[in-house]
Every structure is written in C-alpha cells, then in structure tokens.
Amino acid sequence: MFLTKQEERVLAGEEGVGRQRAMELLVAVGKIYSAEKLIPIRSAHLSGVSYKTIGDGGLDFVSEMSRDAKVSVKTTLNPAGMDLDRWREMRVTDQFAEKQRAIIDAYGRLGVETNCTCTPYLAGNVPGPGENVAWAESSALSFVNSVLGARTNREGGPGALAAAIIGKTPLYGLHLSENRVPSVIIEADVEDEITDYSLLGHAVGQKIGQSIPFFKGIRPGVDGLKTMAAAMAAAGSVALFHAEGVTPGWEAFDLKGLERVAIGRKEIERAKESLTTGKDPDLIALGCPHLSETEVTNLASFLDGKKMRSDAPEVWFCTSRTVRTWCPKEVAVLERFGRVLCDTCMIVAPIEGIHSCTATNSAKACTYLPGLCSQKVVCDSSQRLLEAIL
Ligand code: F3S
C-alpha cells in the first residue's frame, strides 16, 4: 500500500506511540484488503464503549491510546453500559460504574465527543453524500451508507478509533463505487409501521446475509429506515441497502437479471414468532436504535392522559442526551411511565441478573437479548407493549 512521506513518519513512531499504533492497524487492514492507499475521512463513530462488552482489556487499550494521541476528525461514541447520571436507578453496581467512567474519560482525553448514542446522525454527526467516513456500530454505519449516501466500511471499534486518530482510512470495500451496487431485489409488502420495518429488516438479513439489497414497495421515513438498517445488520451483515424512491442515487442502478425475493405478511409474522421466546416481561425497553425526537413525541402523545397499572413492569425509553434535551415536555410525560435513559441501551447495559424477560419492538434488540443479556424476549409493536401497562 502506498504511504506518503508523512504517513511513513507516523508509522515510524515520530509522532508518538498512539499514532504509530493507529497507523500500524490501518496499514495492516489495508494490506489484507489490497488497498491502494489511505484516503481522508470526514468523521468517525466508535463502538466498544460499554464496560460490559469490552471489559478490562478494552479499558486498557483505550487508556493506552489516550496517553499521547488525539482524534483528528469529528468523532462520536456509541452507547455505554449505563446512563452516566442515572446509573444507580438502573441498579448498576459501583464497581461497574467506576470502570465505565474510566472508559468514557479515556475517550474524552482522546478528544472524542462523549454524547453516547447509536444515532449520532440525528445528533450532529451527519456525513454528506459521497463523503468518506469510518463508522463502527452496524446500525449507524448502514444508515449513513444507505440513507445519507456517505461511504464507510463495516468498521470495528479499534479500526474506527485508528482511523479517527489518523484522520484516514484504507481505500477498499464500500469506499469504492463498484462495490456499492445492489445484488438482490427485495419485493416487500409490509405495513408502514416501525415494528414491521424492523421485522422486514430481520427477515431480509437472515435471507441475504452480506448482500446489498434493493427494496421495492416500501416508503419508510427516517425511523423506519433506522430500525430496518439495525435489524438487517444484526440478522445478516448488511452494511448498505438501496430503496426505490427513498435512498440517494437509487435510479442509477441497472437491476436487470438480479435475483428477486418477496417478503410479506407471512415472513413478518414468522420473524416475530421466531424472536419471541418468553411472556410476562419484567422490562419493556424501547429505543433500539435510540429513539428519535419524532418517536419520543409519538410515544408521549400516545401515553399522555393515561394511567399506568400498579403492577406494570419497568419501562425504559432509550434515547440520546441531545433528543432528551430537545423535548422536555414529552420526556416529562414518558417519565410518568418509565425512565427516559441516555448514554445506554437494553443490550449494552448489564441487565442480566436484574431482569429476566424483556419486551421490545426492535428486531435487533430481540436478536441480541438472549445471548448478550440472558433474557427471554417478547417482540411486539410499541403500542401493544405500552397498552399492556395501562
Ligand atoms: Fe443502539 Fe443498543 Fe440497539 S447500541 S442499535 S440501542 S443494541
């Protein structure tokens, strides 16, 4: 892989150990994928934040990188294992909270913005069409690739951090136009409803794995697109999709000869049944990916004026700090029914041992709750889940 004189100097350690390690990682990845060179990136988004998922090894890695390196582009952070203010209400232990704080502080020293959310594109980190970025978090990177038309590979936490420090990423994969063309047509017939888009994403991800789908027959808004992107990435490894009349540049593709897959009511119901493994949840958790301002507003208007039954399960509304600040009145309504939590989510928080059955409207969360959180799962729409607490 071609390196400029300045990149050679970084690799030789002339600009410090942190930058050297970051460059070593980028060069190693570039060699594996036969990248021609490094290209500049506009922004980065990092996963690998919760102490639950990265443990002491991850804390040591980020602390070491933060000793003498700084990010050189706008860099945002994925959810942590707790609401950084309200962690005691989540029954997080002092020991976990201390480690989690240390991780966030290390990212802060690196110059990373510590508004921990998986929807940074709704909170100020908004790459433009054609811009190269290095994003981790499968749901977010699929959204920026597909809906915003930016270009990122499916980065892991360390790769995205290395790219953020150097401000560059190897030129390969989804940074190249020829690797962004659709390979399968999805003929979808679903309700215009968040849970249906999520289940559609799940069914498609399971069916096509890593392919690039081209959707026909759907017109999701931002919230449908973000939940569909999340579910597709979790059930398969879809990092980019196109949708007729919806995503940028969809008209440019030649679809002749592509395989066609039909997904309708039957597949949606089957996906919902396969994800449901329990009943009588002791936690209802909404906001995977983090709730948008529109979703918070819709949930608040549904609940406003209603009463919660006394034996209802605990309810979490997971969102970003930005959105929570934007809609104080709606948040006040939701707080009468549950907790509006920031910085975290039902998957990366240590809910195992505290809860045993979680209900959610997100197919992505349903996919991860059994393995990562030892939960039984109830999959249903937010409206039906909330009706059950009234
Ligand atoms: Fe976000 Fe957590 Fe879901 S990071 S996409 S809310 S699993």
PDB file of N, CA and C in Angstrom, residues 56-103:
ATOM      1  N   ASP A  56     -11.969  -5.236  30.935  1.00  0.00           N
ATOM      2  CA  ASP A  56     -10.723  -4.573  31.338  1.00  0.00           C
ATOM      3  C   ASP A  56      -9.742  -4.448  30.170  1.00  0.00           C
ATOM      4  N   GLY A  57      -9.771  -5.443  29.254  1.00  0.00           N
ATOM      5  CA  GLY A  57      -8.876  -5.396  28.086  1.00  0.00           C
ATOM      6  C   GLY A  57      -9.160  -4.149  27.258  1.00  0.00           C
ATOM      7  N   GLY A  58     -10.447  -3.873  27.030  1.00  0.00           N
ATOM      8  CA  GLY A  58     -10.848  -2.700  26.239  1.00  0.00           C
ATOM      9  C   GLY A  58     -10.492  -1.410  26.956  1.00  0.00           C
ATOM     10  N   LEU A  59     -10.723  -1.391  28.265  1.00  0.00           N
ATOM     11  CA  LEU A  59     -10.384  -0.194  29.056  1.00  0.00           C
ATOM     12  C   LEU A  59      -8.887   0.091  28.961  1.00  0.00           C
ATOM     13  N   ASP A  60      -8.065  -0.953  29.075  1.00  0.00           N
ATOM     14  CA  ASP A  60      -6.600  -0.776  28.988  1.00  0.00           C
ATOM     15  C   ASP A  60      -6.207  -0.244  27.615  1.00  0.00           C
ATOM     16  N   PHE A  61      -6.823  -0.802  26.552  1.00  0.00           N
ATOM     17  CA  PHE A  61      -6.489  -0.386  25.185  1.00  0.00           C
ATOM     18  C   PHE A  61      -6.793   1.100  24.980  1.00  0.00           C
ATOM     19  N   VAL A  62      -8.009   1.515  25.366  1.00  0.00           N
ATOM     20  CA  VAL A  62      -8.402   2.919  25.135  1.00  0.00           C
ATOM     21  C   VAL A  62      -7.551   3.842  26.018  1.00  0.00           C
ATOM     22  N   SER A  63      -7.280   3.421  27.256  1.00  0.00           N
ATOM     23  CA  SER A  63      -6.457   4.255  28.163  1.00  0.00           C
ATOM     24  C   SER A  63      -5.067   4.447  27.579  1.00  0.00           C
ATOM     25  N   GLU A  64      -4.502   3.362  27.048  1.00  0.00           N
ATOM     26  CA  GLU A  64      -3.160   3.447  26.484  1.00  0.00           C
ATOM     27  C   GLU A  64      -3.135   4.379  25.264  1.00  0.00           C
ATOM     28  N   MET A  65      -4.137   4.232  24.391  1.00  0.00           N
ATOM     29  CA  MET A  65      -4.202   5.096  23.204  1.00  0.00           C
ATOM     30  C   MET A  65      -4.354   6.561  23.616  1.00  0.00           C
ATOM     31  N   SER A  66      -5.032   6.804  24.732  1.00  0.00           N
ATOM     32  CA  SER A  66      -5.318   8.192  25.130  1.00  0.00           C
ATOM     33  C   SER A  66      -4.114   8.881  25.767  1.00  0.00           C
ATOM     34  N   ARG A  67      -3.010   8.119  25.990  1.00  0.00           N
ATOM     35  CA  ARG A  67      -1.846   8.727  26.636  1.00  0.00           C
ATOM     36  C   ARG A  67      -1.204   9.822  25.792  1.00  0.00           C
ATOM     37  N   ASP A  68      -1.034   9.551  24.487  1.00  0.00           N
ATOM     38  CA  ASP A  68      -0.374  10.590  23.690  1.00  0.00           C
ATOM     39  C   ASP A  68      -1.013  10.783  22.317  1.00  0.00           C
ATOM     40  N   ALA A  69      -2.253  10.324  22.155  1.00  0.00           N
ATOM     41  CA  ALA A  69      -2.899  10.525  20.839  1.00  0.00           C
ATOM     42  C   ALA A  69      -4.207  11.286  21.016  1.00  0.00           C
ATOM     43  N   LYS A  70      -4.633  11.892  19.917  1.00  0.00           N
ATOM     44  CA  LYS A  70      -5.927  12.601  19.882  1.00  0.00           C
ATOM     45  C   LYS A  70      -6.587  12.288  18.551  1.00  0.00           C
ATOM     46  N   VAL A  71      -7.909  12.299  18.514  1.00  0.00           N
ATOM     47  CA  VAL A  71      -8.578  12.120  17.226  1.00  0.00           C
ATOM     48  C   VAL A  71      -8.381  13.388  16.393  1.00  0.00           C
ATOM     49  N   SER A  72      -8.363  13.219  15.085  1.00  0.00           N
ATOM     50  CA  SER A  72      -8.116  14.394  14.240  1.00  0.00           C
ATOM     51  C   SER A  72      -9.317  14.751  13.373  1.00  0.00           C
ATOM     52  N   VAL A  73     -10.449  14.055  13.550  1.00  0.00           N
ATOM     53  CA  VAL A  73     -11.704  14.416  12.865  1.00  0.00           C
ATOM     54  C   VAL A  73     -12.833  14.332  13.900  1.00  0.00           C
ATOM     55  N   LYS A  74     -13.993  14.864  13.526  1.00  0.00           N
ATOM     56  CA  LYS A  74     -15.154  14.772  14.427  1.00  0.00           C
ATOM     57  C   LYS A  74     -15.429  13.297  14.732  1.00  0.00           C
ATOM     58  N   THR A  75     -15.479  12.960  16.006  1.00  0.00           N
ATOM     59  CA  THR A  75     -15.635  11.544  16.387  1.00  0.00           C
ATOM     60  C   THR A  75     -16.667  11.427  17.499  1.00  0.00           C
ATOM     61  N   THR A  76     -17.649  10.570  17.271  1.00  0.00           N
ATOM     62  CA  THR A  76     -18.706  10.366  18.268  1.00  0.00           C
ATOM     63  C   THR A  76     -18.648   8.936  18.809  1.00  0.00           C
ATOM     64  N   LEU A  77     -19.453   8.698  19.843  1.00  0.00           N
ATOM     65  CA  LEU A  77     -19.303   7.475  20.631  1.00  0.00           C
ATOM     66  C   LEU A  77     -20.636   6.739  20.767  1.00  0.00           C
ATOM     67  N   ASN A  78     -20.581   5.439  20.718  1.00  0.00           N
ATOM     68  CA  ASN A  78     -21.749   4.568  20.869  1.00  0.00           C
ATOM     69  C   ASN A  78     -22.216   4.516  22.336  1.00  0.00           C
ATOM     70  N   PRO A  79     -23.376   3.929  22.608  1.00  0.00           N
ATOM     71  CA  PRO A  79     -23.847   3.819  23.987  1.00  0.00           C
ATOM     72  C   PRO A  79     -22.890   3.075  24.926  1.00  0.00           C
ATOM     73  N   ALA A  80     -22.909   3.519  26.162  1.00  0.00           N
ATOM     74  CA  ALA A  80     -22.137   2.903  27.243  1.00  0.00           C
ATOM     75  C   ALA A  80     -23.043   1.956  28.035  1.00  0.00           C
ATOM     76  N   GLY A  81     -22.515   1.384  29.088  1.00  0.00           N
ATOM     77  CA  GLY A  81     -23.266   0.408  29.865  1.00  0.00           C
ATOM     78  C   GLY A  81     -24.238   1.003  30.867  1.00  0.00           C
ATOM     79  N   MET A  82     -24.334   2.341  30.891  1.00  0.00           N
ATOM     80  CA  MET A  82     -25.241   2.947  31.880  1.00  0.00           C
ATOM     81  C   MET A  82     -25.521   4.396  31.505  1.00  0.00           C
ATOM     82  N   ASP A  83     -26.633   4.914  31.991  1.00  0.00           N
ATOM     83  CA  ASP A  83     -26.873   6.351  31.933  1.00  0.00           C
ATOM     84  C   ASP A  83     -25.832   6.973  32.868  1.00  0.00           C
ATOM     85  N   LEU A  84     -25.049   7.896  32.345  1.00  0.00           N
ATOM     86  CA  LEU A  84     -23.904   8.389  33.122  1.00  0.00           C
ATOM     87  C   LEU A  84     -24.349   9.174  34.358  1.00  0.00           C
ATOM     88  N   ASP A  85     -25.617   9.628  34.396  1.00  0.00           N
ATOM     89  CA  ASP A  85     -26.130  10.316  35.585  1.00  0.00           C
ATOM     90  C   ASP A  85     -27.026   9.405  36.433  1.00  0.00           C
ATOM     91  N   ARG A  86     -27.810   8.542  35.770  1.00  0.00           N
ATOM     92  CA  ARG A  86     -28.881   7.836  36.488  1.00  0.00           C
ATOM     93  C   ARG A  86     -28.575   6.351  36.670  1.00  0.00           C
ATOM     94  N   TRP A  87     -27.287   6.021  36.703  1.00  0.00           N
ATOM     95  CA  TRP A  87     -26.923   4.606  36.739  1.00  0.00           C
ATOM     96  C   TRP A  87     -27.393   3.891  38.001  1.00  0.00           C
ATOM     97  N   ARG A  88     -27.502   4.641  39.103  1.00  0.00           N
ATOM     98  CA  ARG A  88     -27.972   3.971  40.330  1.00  0.00           C
ATOM     99  C   ARG A  88     -29.418   3.498  40.165  1.00  0.00           C
ATOM    100  N   GLU A  89     -30.246   4.293  39.458  1.00  0.00           N
ATOM    101  CA  GLU A  89     -31.643   3.892  39.224  1.00  0.00           C
ATOM    102  C   GLU A  89     -31.712   2.623  38.376  1.00  0.00           C
ATOM    103  N   MET A  90     -30.652   2.395  37.572  1.00  0.00           N
ATOM    104  CA  MET A  90     -30.616   1.183  36.732  1.00  0.00           C
ATOM    105  C   MET A  90     -30.078  -0.017  37.514  1.00  0.00           C
ATOM    106  N   ARG A  91     -29.741   0.204  38.770  1.00  0.00           N
ATOM    107  CA  ARG A  91     -29.162  -0.819  39.656  1.00  0.00           C
ATOM    108  C   ARG A  91     -27.798  -1.321  39.168  1.00  0.00           C
ATOM    109  N   VAL A  92     -27.056  -0.419  38.545  1.00  0.00           N
ATOM    110  CA  VAL A  92     -25.681  -0.724  38.141  1.00  0.00           C
ATOM    111  C   VAL A  92     -24.796  -0.644  39.389  1.00  0.00           C
ATOM    112  N   THR A  93     -23.828  -1.547  39.501  1.00  0.00           N
ATOM    113  CA  THR A  93     -23.000  -1.564  40.709  1.00  0.00           C
ATOM    114  C   THR A  93     -21.958  -0.443  40.688  1.00  0.00           C
ATOM    115  N   ASP A  94     -21.461  -0.072  41.865  1.00  0.00           N
ATOM    116  CA  ASP A  94     -20.417   0.969  41.974  1.00  0.00           C
ATOM    117  C   ASP A  94     -19.187   0.564  41.177  1.00  0.00           C
ATOM    118  N   GLN A  95     -18.850  -0.725  41.263  1.00  0.00           N
ATOM    119  CA  GLN A  95     -17.631  -1.201  40.591  1.00  0.00           C
ATOM    120  C   GLN A  95     -17.747  -1.043  39.071  1.00  0.00           C
ATOM    121  N   PHE A  96     -18.917  -1.434  38.516  1.00  0.00           N
ATOM    122  CA  PHE A  96     -19.153  -1.296  37.069  1.00  0.00           C
ATOM    123  C   PHE A  96     -19.099   0.186  36.697  1.00  0.00           C
ATOM    124  N   ALA A  97     -19.770   1.019  37.502  1.00  0.00           N
ATOM    125  CA  ALA A  97     -19.854   2.461  37.182  1.00  0.00           C
ATOM    126  C   ALA A  97     -18.462   3.093  37.150  1.00  0.00           C
ATOM    127  N   GLU A  98     -17.606   2.678  38.069  1.00  0.00           N
ATOM    128  CA  GLU A  98     -16.249   3.234  38.126  1.00  0.00           C
ATOM    129  C   GLU A  98     -15.469   2.892  36.842  1.00  0.00           C
ATOM    130  N   LYS A  99     -15.570   1.643  36.425  1.00  0.00           N
ATOM    131  CA  LYS A  99     -14.871   1.208  35.198  1.00  0.00           C
ATOM    132  C   LYS A  99     -15.457   1.929  33.979  1.00  0.00           C
ATOM    133  N   GLN A 100     -16.796   2.038  33.957  1.00  0.00           N
ATOM    134  CA  GLN A 100     -17.448   2.690  32.814  1.00  0.00           C
ATOM    135  C   GLN A 100     -17.016   4.142  32.707  1.00  0.00           C
ATOM    136  N   ARG A 101     -16.941   4.810  33.844  1.00  0.00           N
ATOM    137  CA  ARG A 101     -16.489   6.207  33.882  1.00  0.00           C
ATOM    138  C   ARG A 101     -15.068   6.324  33.319  1.00  0.00           C
ATOM    139  N   ALA A 102     -14.219   5.372  33.730  1.00  0.00           N
ATOM    140  CA  ALA A 102     -12.817   5.406  33.277  1.00  0.00           C
ATOM    141  C   ALA A 102     -12.741   5.281  31.752  1.00  0.00           C
ATOM    142  N   ILE A 103     -13.612   4.444  31.164  1.00  0.00           N
ATOM    143  CA  ILE A 103     -13.634   4.295  29.698  1.00  0.00           C
ATOM    144  C   ILE A 103     -14.044   5.614  29.045  1.00  0.00           C
TER     145      ILE A 103
END
